[in-house]
mmCIF file of C-alpha atoms in Angstrom:
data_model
loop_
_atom_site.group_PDB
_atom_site.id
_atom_site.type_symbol
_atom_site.label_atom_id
_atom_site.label_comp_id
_atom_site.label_asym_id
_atom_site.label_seq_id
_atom_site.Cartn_x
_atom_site.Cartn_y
_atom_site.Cartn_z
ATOM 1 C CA UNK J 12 0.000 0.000 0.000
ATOM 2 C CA UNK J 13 1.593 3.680 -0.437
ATOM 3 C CA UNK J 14 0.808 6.286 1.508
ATOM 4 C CA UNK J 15 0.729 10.343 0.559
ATOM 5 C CA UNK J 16 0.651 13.140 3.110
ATOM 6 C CA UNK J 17 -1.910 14.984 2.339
ATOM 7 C CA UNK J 18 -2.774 18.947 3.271
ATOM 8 C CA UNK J 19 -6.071 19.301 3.078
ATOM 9 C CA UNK J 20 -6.755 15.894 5.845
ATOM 10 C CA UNK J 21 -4.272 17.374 7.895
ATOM 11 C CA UNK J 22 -6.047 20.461 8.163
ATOM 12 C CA UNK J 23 -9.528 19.042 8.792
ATOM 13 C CA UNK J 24 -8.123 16.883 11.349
ATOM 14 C CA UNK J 25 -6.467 20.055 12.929
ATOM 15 C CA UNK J 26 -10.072 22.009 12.567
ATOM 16 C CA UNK J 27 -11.725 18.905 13.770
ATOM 17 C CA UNK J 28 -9.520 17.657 16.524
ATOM 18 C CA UNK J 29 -6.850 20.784 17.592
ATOM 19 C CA UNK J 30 -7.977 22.405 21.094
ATOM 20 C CA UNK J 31 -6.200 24.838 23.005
ATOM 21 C CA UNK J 32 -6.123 21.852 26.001
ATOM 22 C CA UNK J 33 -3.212 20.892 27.875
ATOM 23 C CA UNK J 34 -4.748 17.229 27.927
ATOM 24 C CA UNK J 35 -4.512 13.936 25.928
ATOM 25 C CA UNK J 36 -2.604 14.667 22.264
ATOM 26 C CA UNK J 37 -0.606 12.748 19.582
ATOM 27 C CA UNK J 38 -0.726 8.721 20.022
ATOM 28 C CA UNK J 39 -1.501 8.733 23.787
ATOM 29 C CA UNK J 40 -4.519 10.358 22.515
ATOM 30 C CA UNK J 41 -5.328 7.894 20.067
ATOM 31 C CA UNK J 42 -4.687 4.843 22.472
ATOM 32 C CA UNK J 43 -7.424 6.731 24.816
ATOM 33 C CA UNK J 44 -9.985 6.672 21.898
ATOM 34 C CA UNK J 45 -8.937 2.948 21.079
ATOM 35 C CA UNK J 46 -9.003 1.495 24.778
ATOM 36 C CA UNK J 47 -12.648 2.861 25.547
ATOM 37 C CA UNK J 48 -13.597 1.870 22.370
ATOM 38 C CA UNK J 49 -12.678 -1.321 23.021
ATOM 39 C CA UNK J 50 -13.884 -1.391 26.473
ATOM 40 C CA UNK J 51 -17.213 -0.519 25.723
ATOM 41 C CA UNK J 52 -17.989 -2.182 22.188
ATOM 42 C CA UNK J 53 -14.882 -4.628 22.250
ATOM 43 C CA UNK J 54 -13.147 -3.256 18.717
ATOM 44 C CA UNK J 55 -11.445 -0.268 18.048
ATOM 45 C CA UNK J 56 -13.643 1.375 15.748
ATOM 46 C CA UNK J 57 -15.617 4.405 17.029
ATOM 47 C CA UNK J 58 -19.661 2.786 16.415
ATOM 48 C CA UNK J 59 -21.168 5.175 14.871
ATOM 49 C CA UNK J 60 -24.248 3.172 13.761
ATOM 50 C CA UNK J 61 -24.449 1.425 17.082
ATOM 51 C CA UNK J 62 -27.941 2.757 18.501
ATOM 52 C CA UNK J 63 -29.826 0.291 21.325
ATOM 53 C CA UNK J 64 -32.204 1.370 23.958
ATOM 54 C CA UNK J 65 -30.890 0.847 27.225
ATOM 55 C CA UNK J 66 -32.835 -0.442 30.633
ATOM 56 C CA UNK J 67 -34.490 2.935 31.544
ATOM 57 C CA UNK J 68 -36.141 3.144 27.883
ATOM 58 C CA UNK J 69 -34.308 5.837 26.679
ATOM 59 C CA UNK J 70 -31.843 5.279 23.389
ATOM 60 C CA UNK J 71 -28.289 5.727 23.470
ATOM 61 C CA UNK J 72 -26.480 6.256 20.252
ATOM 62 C CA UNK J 73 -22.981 6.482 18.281
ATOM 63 C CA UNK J 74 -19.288 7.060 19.255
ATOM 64 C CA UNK J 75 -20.039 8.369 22.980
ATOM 65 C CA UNK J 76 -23.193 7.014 23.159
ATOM 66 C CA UNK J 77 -25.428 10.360 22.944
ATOM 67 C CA UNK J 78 -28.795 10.250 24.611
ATOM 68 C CA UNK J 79 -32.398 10.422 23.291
ATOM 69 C CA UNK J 80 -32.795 11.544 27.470
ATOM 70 C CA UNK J 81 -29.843 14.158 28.225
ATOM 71 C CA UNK J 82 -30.326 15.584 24.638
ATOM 72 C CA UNK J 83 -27.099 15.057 23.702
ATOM 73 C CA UNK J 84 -28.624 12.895 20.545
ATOM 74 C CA UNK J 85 -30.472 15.760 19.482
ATOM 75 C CA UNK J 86 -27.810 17.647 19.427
ATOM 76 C CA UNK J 87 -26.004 15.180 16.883
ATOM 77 C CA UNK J 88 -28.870 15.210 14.990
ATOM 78 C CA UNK J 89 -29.020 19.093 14.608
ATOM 79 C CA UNK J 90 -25.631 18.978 13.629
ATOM 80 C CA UNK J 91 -26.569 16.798 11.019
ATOM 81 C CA UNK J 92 -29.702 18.491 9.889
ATOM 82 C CA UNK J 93 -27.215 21.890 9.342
ATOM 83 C CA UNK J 94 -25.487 19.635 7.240
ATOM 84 C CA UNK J 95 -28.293 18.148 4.965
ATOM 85 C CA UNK J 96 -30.595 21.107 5.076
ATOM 86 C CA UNK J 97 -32.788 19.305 7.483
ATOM 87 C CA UNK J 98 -34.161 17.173 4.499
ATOM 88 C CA UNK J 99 -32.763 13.581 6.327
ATOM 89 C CA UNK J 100 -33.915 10.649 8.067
ATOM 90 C CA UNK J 101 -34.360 12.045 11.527
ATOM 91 C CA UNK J 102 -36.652 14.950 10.308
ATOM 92 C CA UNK J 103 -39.755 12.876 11.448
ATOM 93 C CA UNK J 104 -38.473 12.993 14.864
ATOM 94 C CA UNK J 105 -37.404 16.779 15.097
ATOM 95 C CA UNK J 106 -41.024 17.769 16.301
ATOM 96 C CA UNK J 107 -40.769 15.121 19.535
ATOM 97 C CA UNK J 108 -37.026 15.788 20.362
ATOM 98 C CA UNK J 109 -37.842 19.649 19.678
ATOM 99 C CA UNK J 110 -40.775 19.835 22.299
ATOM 100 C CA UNK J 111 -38.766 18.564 24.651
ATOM 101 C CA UNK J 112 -35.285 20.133 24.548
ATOM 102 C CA UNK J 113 -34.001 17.516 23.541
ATOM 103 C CA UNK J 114 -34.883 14.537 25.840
ATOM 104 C CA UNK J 115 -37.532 11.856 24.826
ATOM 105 C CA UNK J 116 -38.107 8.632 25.975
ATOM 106 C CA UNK J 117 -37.913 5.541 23.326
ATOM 107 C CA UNK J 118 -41.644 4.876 23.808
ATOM 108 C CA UNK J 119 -42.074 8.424 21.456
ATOM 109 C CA UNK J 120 -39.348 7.804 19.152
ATOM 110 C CA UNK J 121 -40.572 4.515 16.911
ATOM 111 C CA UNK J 122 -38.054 3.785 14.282
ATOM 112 C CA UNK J 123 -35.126 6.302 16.028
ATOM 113 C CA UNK J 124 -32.360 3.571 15.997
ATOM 114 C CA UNK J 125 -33.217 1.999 12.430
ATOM 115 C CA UNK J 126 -33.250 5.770 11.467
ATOM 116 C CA UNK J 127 -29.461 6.426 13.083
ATOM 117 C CA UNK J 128 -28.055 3.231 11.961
ATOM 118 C CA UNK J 129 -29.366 3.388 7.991
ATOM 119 C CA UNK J 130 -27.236 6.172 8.621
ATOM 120 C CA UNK J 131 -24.049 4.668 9.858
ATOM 121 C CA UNK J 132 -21.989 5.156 7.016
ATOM 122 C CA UNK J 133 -22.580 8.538 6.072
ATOM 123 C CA UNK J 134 -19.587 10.483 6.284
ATOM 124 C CA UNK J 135 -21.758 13.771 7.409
ATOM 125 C CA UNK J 136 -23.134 11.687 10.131
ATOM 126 C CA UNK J 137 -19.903 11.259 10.924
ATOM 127 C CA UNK J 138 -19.135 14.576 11.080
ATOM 128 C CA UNK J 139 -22.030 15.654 12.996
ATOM 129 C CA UNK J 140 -20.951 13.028 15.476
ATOM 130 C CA UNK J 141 -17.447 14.311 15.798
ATOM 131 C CA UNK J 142 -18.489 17.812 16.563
ATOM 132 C CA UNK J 143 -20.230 17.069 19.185
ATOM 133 C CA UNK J 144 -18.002 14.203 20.672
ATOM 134 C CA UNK J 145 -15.148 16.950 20.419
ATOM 135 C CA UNK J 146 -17.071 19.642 22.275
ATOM 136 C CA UNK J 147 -19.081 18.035 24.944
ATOM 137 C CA UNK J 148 -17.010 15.039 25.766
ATOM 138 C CA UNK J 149 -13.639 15.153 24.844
ATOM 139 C CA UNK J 150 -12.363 18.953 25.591
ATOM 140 C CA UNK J 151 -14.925 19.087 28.213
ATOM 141 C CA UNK J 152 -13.073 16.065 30.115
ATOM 142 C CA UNK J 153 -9.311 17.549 29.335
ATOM 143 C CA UNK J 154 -10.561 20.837 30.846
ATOM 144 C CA UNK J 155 -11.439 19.284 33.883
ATOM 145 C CA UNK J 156 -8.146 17.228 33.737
ATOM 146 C CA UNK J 157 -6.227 20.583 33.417
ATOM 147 C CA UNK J 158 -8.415 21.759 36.342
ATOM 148 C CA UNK J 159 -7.215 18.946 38.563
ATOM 149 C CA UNK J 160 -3.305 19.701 37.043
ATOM 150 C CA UNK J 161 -3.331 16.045 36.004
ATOM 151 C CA UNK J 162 -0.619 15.376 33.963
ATOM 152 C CA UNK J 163 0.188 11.565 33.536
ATOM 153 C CA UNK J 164 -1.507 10.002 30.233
ATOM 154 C CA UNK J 165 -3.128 7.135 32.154
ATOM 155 C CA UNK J 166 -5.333 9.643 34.357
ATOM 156 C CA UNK J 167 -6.374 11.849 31.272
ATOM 157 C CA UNK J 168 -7.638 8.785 29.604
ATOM 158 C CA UNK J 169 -9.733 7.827 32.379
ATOM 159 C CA UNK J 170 -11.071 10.931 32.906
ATOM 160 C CA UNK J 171 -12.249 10.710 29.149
ATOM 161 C CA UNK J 172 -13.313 7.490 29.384
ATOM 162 C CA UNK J 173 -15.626 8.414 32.480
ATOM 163 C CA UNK J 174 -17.036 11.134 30.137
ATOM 164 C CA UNK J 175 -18.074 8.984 27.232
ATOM 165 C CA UNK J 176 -19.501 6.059 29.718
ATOM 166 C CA UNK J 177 -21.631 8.442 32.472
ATOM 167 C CA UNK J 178 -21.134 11.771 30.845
ATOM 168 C CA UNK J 179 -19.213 14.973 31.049
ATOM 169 C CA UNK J 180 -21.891 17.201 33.553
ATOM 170 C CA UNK J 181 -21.716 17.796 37.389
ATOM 171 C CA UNK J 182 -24.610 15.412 38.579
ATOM 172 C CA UNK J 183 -23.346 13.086 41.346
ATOM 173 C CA UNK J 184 -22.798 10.109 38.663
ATOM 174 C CA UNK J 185 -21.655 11.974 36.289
ATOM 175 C CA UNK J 186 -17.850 12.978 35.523
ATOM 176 C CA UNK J 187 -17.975 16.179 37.163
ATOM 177 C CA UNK J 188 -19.962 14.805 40.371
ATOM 178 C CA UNK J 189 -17.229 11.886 40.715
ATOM 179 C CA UNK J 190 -14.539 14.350 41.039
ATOM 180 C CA UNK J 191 -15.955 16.645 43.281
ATOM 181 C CA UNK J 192 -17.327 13.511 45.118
ATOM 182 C CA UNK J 193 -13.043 12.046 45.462
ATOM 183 C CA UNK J 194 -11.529 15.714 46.162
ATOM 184 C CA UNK J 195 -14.247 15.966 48.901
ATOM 185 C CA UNK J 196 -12.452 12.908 50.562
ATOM 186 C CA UNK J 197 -9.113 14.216 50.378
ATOM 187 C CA UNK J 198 -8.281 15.617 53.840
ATOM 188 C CA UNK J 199 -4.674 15.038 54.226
ATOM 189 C CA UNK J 200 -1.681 14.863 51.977
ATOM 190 C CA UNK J 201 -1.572 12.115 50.108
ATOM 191 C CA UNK J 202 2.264 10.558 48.596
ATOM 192 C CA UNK J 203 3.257 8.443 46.135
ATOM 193 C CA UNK J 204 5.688 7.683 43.403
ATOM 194 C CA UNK J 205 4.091 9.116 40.457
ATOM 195 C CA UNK J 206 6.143 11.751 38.544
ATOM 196 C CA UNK J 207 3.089 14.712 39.131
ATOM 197 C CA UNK J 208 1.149 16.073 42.032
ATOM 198 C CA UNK J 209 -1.919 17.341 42.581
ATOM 199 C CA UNK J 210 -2.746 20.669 44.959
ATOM 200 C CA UNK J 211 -6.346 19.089 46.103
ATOM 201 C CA UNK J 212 -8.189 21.205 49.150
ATOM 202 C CA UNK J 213 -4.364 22.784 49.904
ATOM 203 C CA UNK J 214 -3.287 19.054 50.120
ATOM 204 C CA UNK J 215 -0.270 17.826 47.913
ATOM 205 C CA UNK J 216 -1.944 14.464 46.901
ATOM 206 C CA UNK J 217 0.102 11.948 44.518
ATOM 207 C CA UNK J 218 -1.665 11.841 41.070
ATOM 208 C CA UNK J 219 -2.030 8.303 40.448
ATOM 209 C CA UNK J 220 -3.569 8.196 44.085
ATOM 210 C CA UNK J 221 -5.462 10.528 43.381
ATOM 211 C CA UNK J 222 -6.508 8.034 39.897
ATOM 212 C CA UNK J 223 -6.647 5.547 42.821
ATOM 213 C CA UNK J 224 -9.420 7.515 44.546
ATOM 214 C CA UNK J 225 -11.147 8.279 41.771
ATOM 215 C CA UNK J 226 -11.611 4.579 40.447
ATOM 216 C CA UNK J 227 -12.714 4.025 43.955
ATOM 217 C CA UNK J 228 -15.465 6.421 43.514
ATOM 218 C CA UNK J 229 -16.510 5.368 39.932
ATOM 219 C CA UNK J 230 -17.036 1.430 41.058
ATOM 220 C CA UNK J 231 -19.279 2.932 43.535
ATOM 221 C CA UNK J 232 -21.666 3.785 40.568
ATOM 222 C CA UNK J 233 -23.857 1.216 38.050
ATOM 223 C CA UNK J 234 -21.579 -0.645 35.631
ATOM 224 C CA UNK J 235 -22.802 1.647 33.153
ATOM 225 C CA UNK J 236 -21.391 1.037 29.538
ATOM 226 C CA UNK J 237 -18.548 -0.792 30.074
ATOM 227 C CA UNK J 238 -17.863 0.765 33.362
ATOM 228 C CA UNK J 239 -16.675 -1.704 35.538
ATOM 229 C CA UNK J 240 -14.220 -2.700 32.176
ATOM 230 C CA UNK J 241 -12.940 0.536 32.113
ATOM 231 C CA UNK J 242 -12.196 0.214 36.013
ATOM 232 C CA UNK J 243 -10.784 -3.552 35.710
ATOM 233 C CA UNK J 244 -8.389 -2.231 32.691
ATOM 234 C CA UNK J 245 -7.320 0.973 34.612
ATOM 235 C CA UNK J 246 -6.252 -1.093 37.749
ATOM 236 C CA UNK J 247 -4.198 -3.440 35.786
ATOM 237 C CA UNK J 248 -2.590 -0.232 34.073
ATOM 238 C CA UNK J 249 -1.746 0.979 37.676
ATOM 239 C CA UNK J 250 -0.549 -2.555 39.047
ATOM 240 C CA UNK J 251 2.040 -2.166 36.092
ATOM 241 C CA UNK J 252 3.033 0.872 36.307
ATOM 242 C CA UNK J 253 1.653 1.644 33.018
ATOM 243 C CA UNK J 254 0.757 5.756 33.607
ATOM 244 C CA UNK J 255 2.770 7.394 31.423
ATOM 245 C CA UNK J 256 1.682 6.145 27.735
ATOM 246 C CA UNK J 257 4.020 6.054 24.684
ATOM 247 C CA UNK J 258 3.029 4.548 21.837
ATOM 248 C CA UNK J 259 1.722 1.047 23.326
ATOM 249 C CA UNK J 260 -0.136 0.577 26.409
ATOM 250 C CA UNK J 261 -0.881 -3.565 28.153
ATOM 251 C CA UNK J 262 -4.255 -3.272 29.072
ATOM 252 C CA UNK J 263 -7.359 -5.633 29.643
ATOM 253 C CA UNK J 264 -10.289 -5.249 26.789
ATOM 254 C CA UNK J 265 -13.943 -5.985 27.583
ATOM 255 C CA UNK J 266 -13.975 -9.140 28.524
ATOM 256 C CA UNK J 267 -11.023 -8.965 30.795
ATOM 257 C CA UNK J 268 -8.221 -10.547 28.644
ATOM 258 C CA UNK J 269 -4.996 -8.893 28.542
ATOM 259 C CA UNK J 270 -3.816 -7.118 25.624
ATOM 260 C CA UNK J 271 -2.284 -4.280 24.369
ATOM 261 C CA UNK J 272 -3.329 -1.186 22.585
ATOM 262 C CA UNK J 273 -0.624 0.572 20.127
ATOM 263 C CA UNK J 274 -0.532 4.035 17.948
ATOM 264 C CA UNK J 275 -0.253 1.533 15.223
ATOM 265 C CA UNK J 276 -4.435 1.724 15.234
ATOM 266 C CA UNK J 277 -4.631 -1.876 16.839
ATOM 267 C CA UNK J 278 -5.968 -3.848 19.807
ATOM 268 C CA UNK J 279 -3.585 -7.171 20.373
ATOM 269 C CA UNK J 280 -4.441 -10.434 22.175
ATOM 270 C CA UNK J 281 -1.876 -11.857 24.252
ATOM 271 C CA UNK J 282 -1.745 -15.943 23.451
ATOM 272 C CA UNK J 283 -4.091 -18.014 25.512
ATOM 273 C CA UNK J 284 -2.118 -19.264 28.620
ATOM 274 C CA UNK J 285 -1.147 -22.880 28.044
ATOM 275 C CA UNK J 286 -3.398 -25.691 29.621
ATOM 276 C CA UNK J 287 -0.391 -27.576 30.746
ATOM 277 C CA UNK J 288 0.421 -25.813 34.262
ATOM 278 C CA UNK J 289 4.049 -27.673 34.512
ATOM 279 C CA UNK J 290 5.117 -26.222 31.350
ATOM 280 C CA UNK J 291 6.009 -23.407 29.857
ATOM 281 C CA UNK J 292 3.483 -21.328 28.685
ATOM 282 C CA UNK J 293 3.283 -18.677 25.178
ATOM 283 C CA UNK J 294 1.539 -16.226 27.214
ATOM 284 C CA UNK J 295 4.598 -16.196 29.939
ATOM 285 C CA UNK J 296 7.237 -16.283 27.390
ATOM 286 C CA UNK J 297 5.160 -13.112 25.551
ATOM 287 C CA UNK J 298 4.676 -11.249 28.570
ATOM 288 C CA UNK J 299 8.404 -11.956 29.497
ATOM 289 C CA UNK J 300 9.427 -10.599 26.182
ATOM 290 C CA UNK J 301 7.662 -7.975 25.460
ATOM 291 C CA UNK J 302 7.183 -6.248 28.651
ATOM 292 C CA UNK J 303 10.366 -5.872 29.860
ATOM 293 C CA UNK J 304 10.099 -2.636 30.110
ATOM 294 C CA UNK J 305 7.371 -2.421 32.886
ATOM 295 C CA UNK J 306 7.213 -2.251 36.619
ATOM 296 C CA UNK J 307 5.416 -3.905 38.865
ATOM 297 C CA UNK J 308 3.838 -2.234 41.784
ATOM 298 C CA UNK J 309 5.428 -3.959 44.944
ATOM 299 C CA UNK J 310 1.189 -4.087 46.165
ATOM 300 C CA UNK J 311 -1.667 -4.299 44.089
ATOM 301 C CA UNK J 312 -4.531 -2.265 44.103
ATOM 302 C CA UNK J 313 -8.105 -2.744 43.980
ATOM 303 C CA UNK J 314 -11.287 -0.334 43.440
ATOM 304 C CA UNK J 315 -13.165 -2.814 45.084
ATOM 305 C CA UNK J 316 -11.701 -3.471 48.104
ATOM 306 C CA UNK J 317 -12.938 -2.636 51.494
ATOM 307 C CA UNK J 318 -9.955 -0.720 52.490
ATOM 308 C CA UNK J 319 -10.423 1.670 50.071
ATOM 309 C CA UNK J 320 -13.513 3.106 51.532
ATOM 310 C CA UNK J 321 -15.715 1.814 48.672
ATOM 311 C CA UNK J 322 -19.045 -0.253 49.567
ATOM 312 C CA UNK J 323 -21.178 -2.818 47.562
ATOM 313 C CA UNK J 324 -24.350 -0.517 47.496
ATOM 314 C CA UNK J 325 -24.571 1.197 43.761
ATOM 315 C CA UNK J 326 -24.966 4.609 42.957
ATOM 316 C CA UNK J 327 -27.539 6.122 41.207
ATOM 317 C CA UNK J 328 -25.748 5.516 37.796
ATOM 318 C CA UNK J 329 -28.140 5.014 34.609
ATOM 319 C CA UNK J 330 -28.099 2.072 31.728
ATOM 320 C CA UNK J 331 -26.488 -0.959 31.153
ATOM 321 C CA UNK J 332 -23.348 -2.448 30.499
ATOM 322 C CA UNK J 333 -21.909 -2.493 26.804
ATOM 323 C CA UNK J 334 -21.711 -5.421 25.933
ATOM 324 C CA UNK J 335 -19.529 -5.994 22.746
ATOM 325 C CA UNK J 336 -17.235 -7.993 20.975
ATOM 326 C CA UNK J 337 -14.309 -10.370 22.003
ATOM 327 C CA UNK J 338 -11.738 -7.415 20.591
ATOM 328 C CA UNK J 339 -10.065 -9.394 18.783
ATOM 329 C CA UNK J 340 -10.210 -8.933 15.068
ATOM 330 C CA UNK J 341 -9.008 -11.455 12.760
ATOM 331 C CA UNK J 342 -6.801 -11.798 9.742
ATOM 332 C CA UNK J 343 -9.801 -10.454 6.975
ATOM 333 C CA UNK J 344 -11.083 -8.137 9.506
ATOM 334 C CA UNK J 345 -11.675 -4.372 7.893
ATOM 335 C CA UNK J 346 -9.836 -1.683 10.529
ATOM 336 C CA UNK J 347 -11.769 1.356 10.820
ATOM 337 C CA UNK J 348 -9.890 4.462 12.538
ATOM 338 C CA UNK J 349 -10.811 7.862 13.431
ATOM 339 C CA UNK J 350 -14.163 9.671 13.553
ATOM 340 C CA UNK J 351 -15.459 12.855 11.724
ATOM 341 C CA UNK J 352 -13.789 13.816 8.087
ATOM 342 C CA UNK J 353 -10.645 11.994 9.801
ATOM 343 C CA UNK J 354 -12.070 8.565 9.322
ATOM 344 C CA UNK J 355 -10.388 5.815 7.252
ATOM 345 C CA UNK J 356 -10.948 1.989 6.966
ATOM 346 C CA UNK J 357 -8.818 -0.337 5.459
ATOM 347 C CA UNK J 358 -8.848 -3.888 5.058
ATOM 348 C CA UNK J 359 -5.377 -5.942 7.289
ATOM 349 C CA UNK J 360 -3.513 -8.442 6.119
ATOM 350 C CA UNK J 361 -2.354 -9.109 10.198
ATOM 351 C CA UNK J 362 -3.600 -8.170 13.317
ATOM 352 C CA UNK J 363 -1.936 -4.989 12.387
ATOM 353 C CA UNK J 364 -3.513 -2.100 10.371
ATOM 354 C CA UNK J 365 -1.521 -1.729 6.868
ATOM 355 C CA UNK J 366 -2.538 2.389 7.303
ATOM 356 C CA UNK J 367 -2.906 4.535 9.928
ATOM 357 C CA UNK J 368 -5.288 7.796 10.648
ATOM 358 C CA UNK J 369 -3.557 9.570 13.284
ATOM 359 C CA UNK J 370 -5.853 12.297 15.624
ATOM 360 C CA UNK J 371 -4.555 15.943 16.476
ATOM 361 C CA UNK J 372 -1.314 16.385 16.030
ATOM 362 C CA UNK J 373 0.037 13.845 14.180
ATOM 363 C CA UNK J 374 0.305 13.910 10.028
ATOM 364 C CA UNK J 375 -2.914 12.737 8.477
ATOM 365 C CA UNK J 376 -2.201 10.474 5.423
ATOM 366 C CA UNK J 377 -4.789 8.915 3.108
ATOM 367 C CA UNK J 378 -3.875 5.653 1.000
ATOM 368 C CA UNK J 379 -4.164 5.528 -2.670
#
């Protein structure tokens, strides 16, 4: 395959993706995208067509699952309608949606998810999506990371990742609420061997204690799209040592195998362990090889645990869990990257993209 640079995609993805925040950029900013995408739909395509109606009867849609109930949907599908003219598929529903700012139940919107995913492939859809994903989720999450003075790549990510699974607002199980909700615990100063602090309620509190904290708080909520994944995956991060991100990261996808995510647009598999306890096995050998680089912590930690302060009772959370794929693509599987007028798919001959569509930043390149 050859590969041009090309201008004009690297200014759309600048105009689509370029903010004036301190937070997630360049690959570590494309593993974030990949790893929720895989926690939550188990592939590391943005699902734009994905559209199901969750346990409360309200429909959650697309690459941060917007809401027929928040009005975040509507506000995709406005987008879209400026667009198209307003002459589209969801015009039927604009008069529902409309009434009420935005939120609906699914018991008013008949058709609404065969409407959004007979759209799935449209690249304005995809655009529509994208400029709200940008505005309300991602910068809104990296301005409350800057907020914080988080630094390390690991705790950005999760503080996107908690946008796109409970959202980015200040209600109590929402992004904004869970922060508020850890700093209020913080009542002493807190230290640790991370390479950043935080200044939290005039305490100087470790950063990836802080994270710590945080997860603590977020487990205390519904496992709401992929949530307790996202929590599982972040642990195992921390247990390694895995907080400051090049351009791989080991991980665990949806269904809790490990894995690795890499700026090569690709979700890995670690072999199965072999069945045959007194011998060797390819999963030791890979982890032996591969990760030489990483450090253990010398004690685990776990969001669950009782002495972190967390209980069993759940919060007052919304939805259900995600449930997607194995995230493991095969040999003929098409790779999809990107979201907006940055997306690209293109079929592998490996596990292993053969082109990549890199976010903000990085040098857009189409394949010809």
């Amino acid at each position: 395959m050859k590969l041009a640079r090309c201008s004009l995609a690297s200014a759309l993805a600048a105009a689509l993706l370029g903010t004036a925040n301190a937070g997630l950029s360049d690959c570590p900013k494309d593993l974030a995208f990949m790893l929720t995408n895989v926690l939550q739909a188990g592939q590391i395509q943005f699902p734009y067509a994905s559209c199901e109606e969750d346990s409360s009867g309200v429909y959650v849609a697309g690459i941060a699952r917007f809401s027929t109930e928040d009005g975040s949907a509507w506000k995709v599908i406005s987008a879209y309608h400026d667009i198209t003219g307003g002459d589209d598929v969801f015009s039927q529903f604009d008069g529902v949606l409309a009434k009420n700012n935005g939120g609906s139940s699914s018991s008013s919107l008949d058709g609404f998810c065969d409407a959004w995913t007979s759209v799935g492939t449209d690249q304005k859809f995809w655009s529509a999506q994208g400029t709200v994903f940008e505005k309300d989720y991602f910068n809104k999450s990296q301005s409350m990371a800057d907020d914080l003075g988080v630094k390390l790549s690991i705790t950005q990510a999760q503080i996107y990742d908690t946008a796109i699974a409970h959202g980015a607002g200040s209600s109590s199980d929402q992004l904004g609420g869970m922060i508020k909700t850890t700093n209020k615990g913080i009542t002493e100063d807190i230290p640790g061997d991370s390479s950043n602090s935080l200044d939290i309620n005039g305490y100087t509190v470790d950063e990836v204690e802080w994270l710590k904290r945080f997860l603590v708080t977020r487990a205390k909520y519904k496992d709401v799209h992929g949530a307790k994944a996202s929590i599982d995956s972040y642990t195992y991060m921390i247990n390694k040592n895995e907080t400051v991100w090049g351009s791989k990261v080991d991980v665990l996808n949806d269904k809790g195998a490990e894995g690795d995510v890499d700026c090569n647009n690709s979700y890995e598999p670690y072999p199965k362990p072999n069945p045959n306890p007194g011998s060797s096995s390819s999963s030791s050998q890979t982890s032996s090889s591969t990760k030489s680089s990483h450090h253990h912590s010398t004690s685990s930690f776990d969001p669950y645990g009782d002495e972190q302060g967390n209980d069993d009772g759940e919060g007052d959370g919304e939805g259900d869990n995600n449930d997607g794929g194995d995230g493991e693509p095969t040999d003929t599987e098409e790779h999809c990257y990107g979201y907006g007028s940055n997306y690209h798919c293109g079929a592998s001959t490996s596990n292993l993209a053969l082109g990549a569509v890199l976010f903000a930043g990085l040098t857009a390149f189409v394949s010809f």
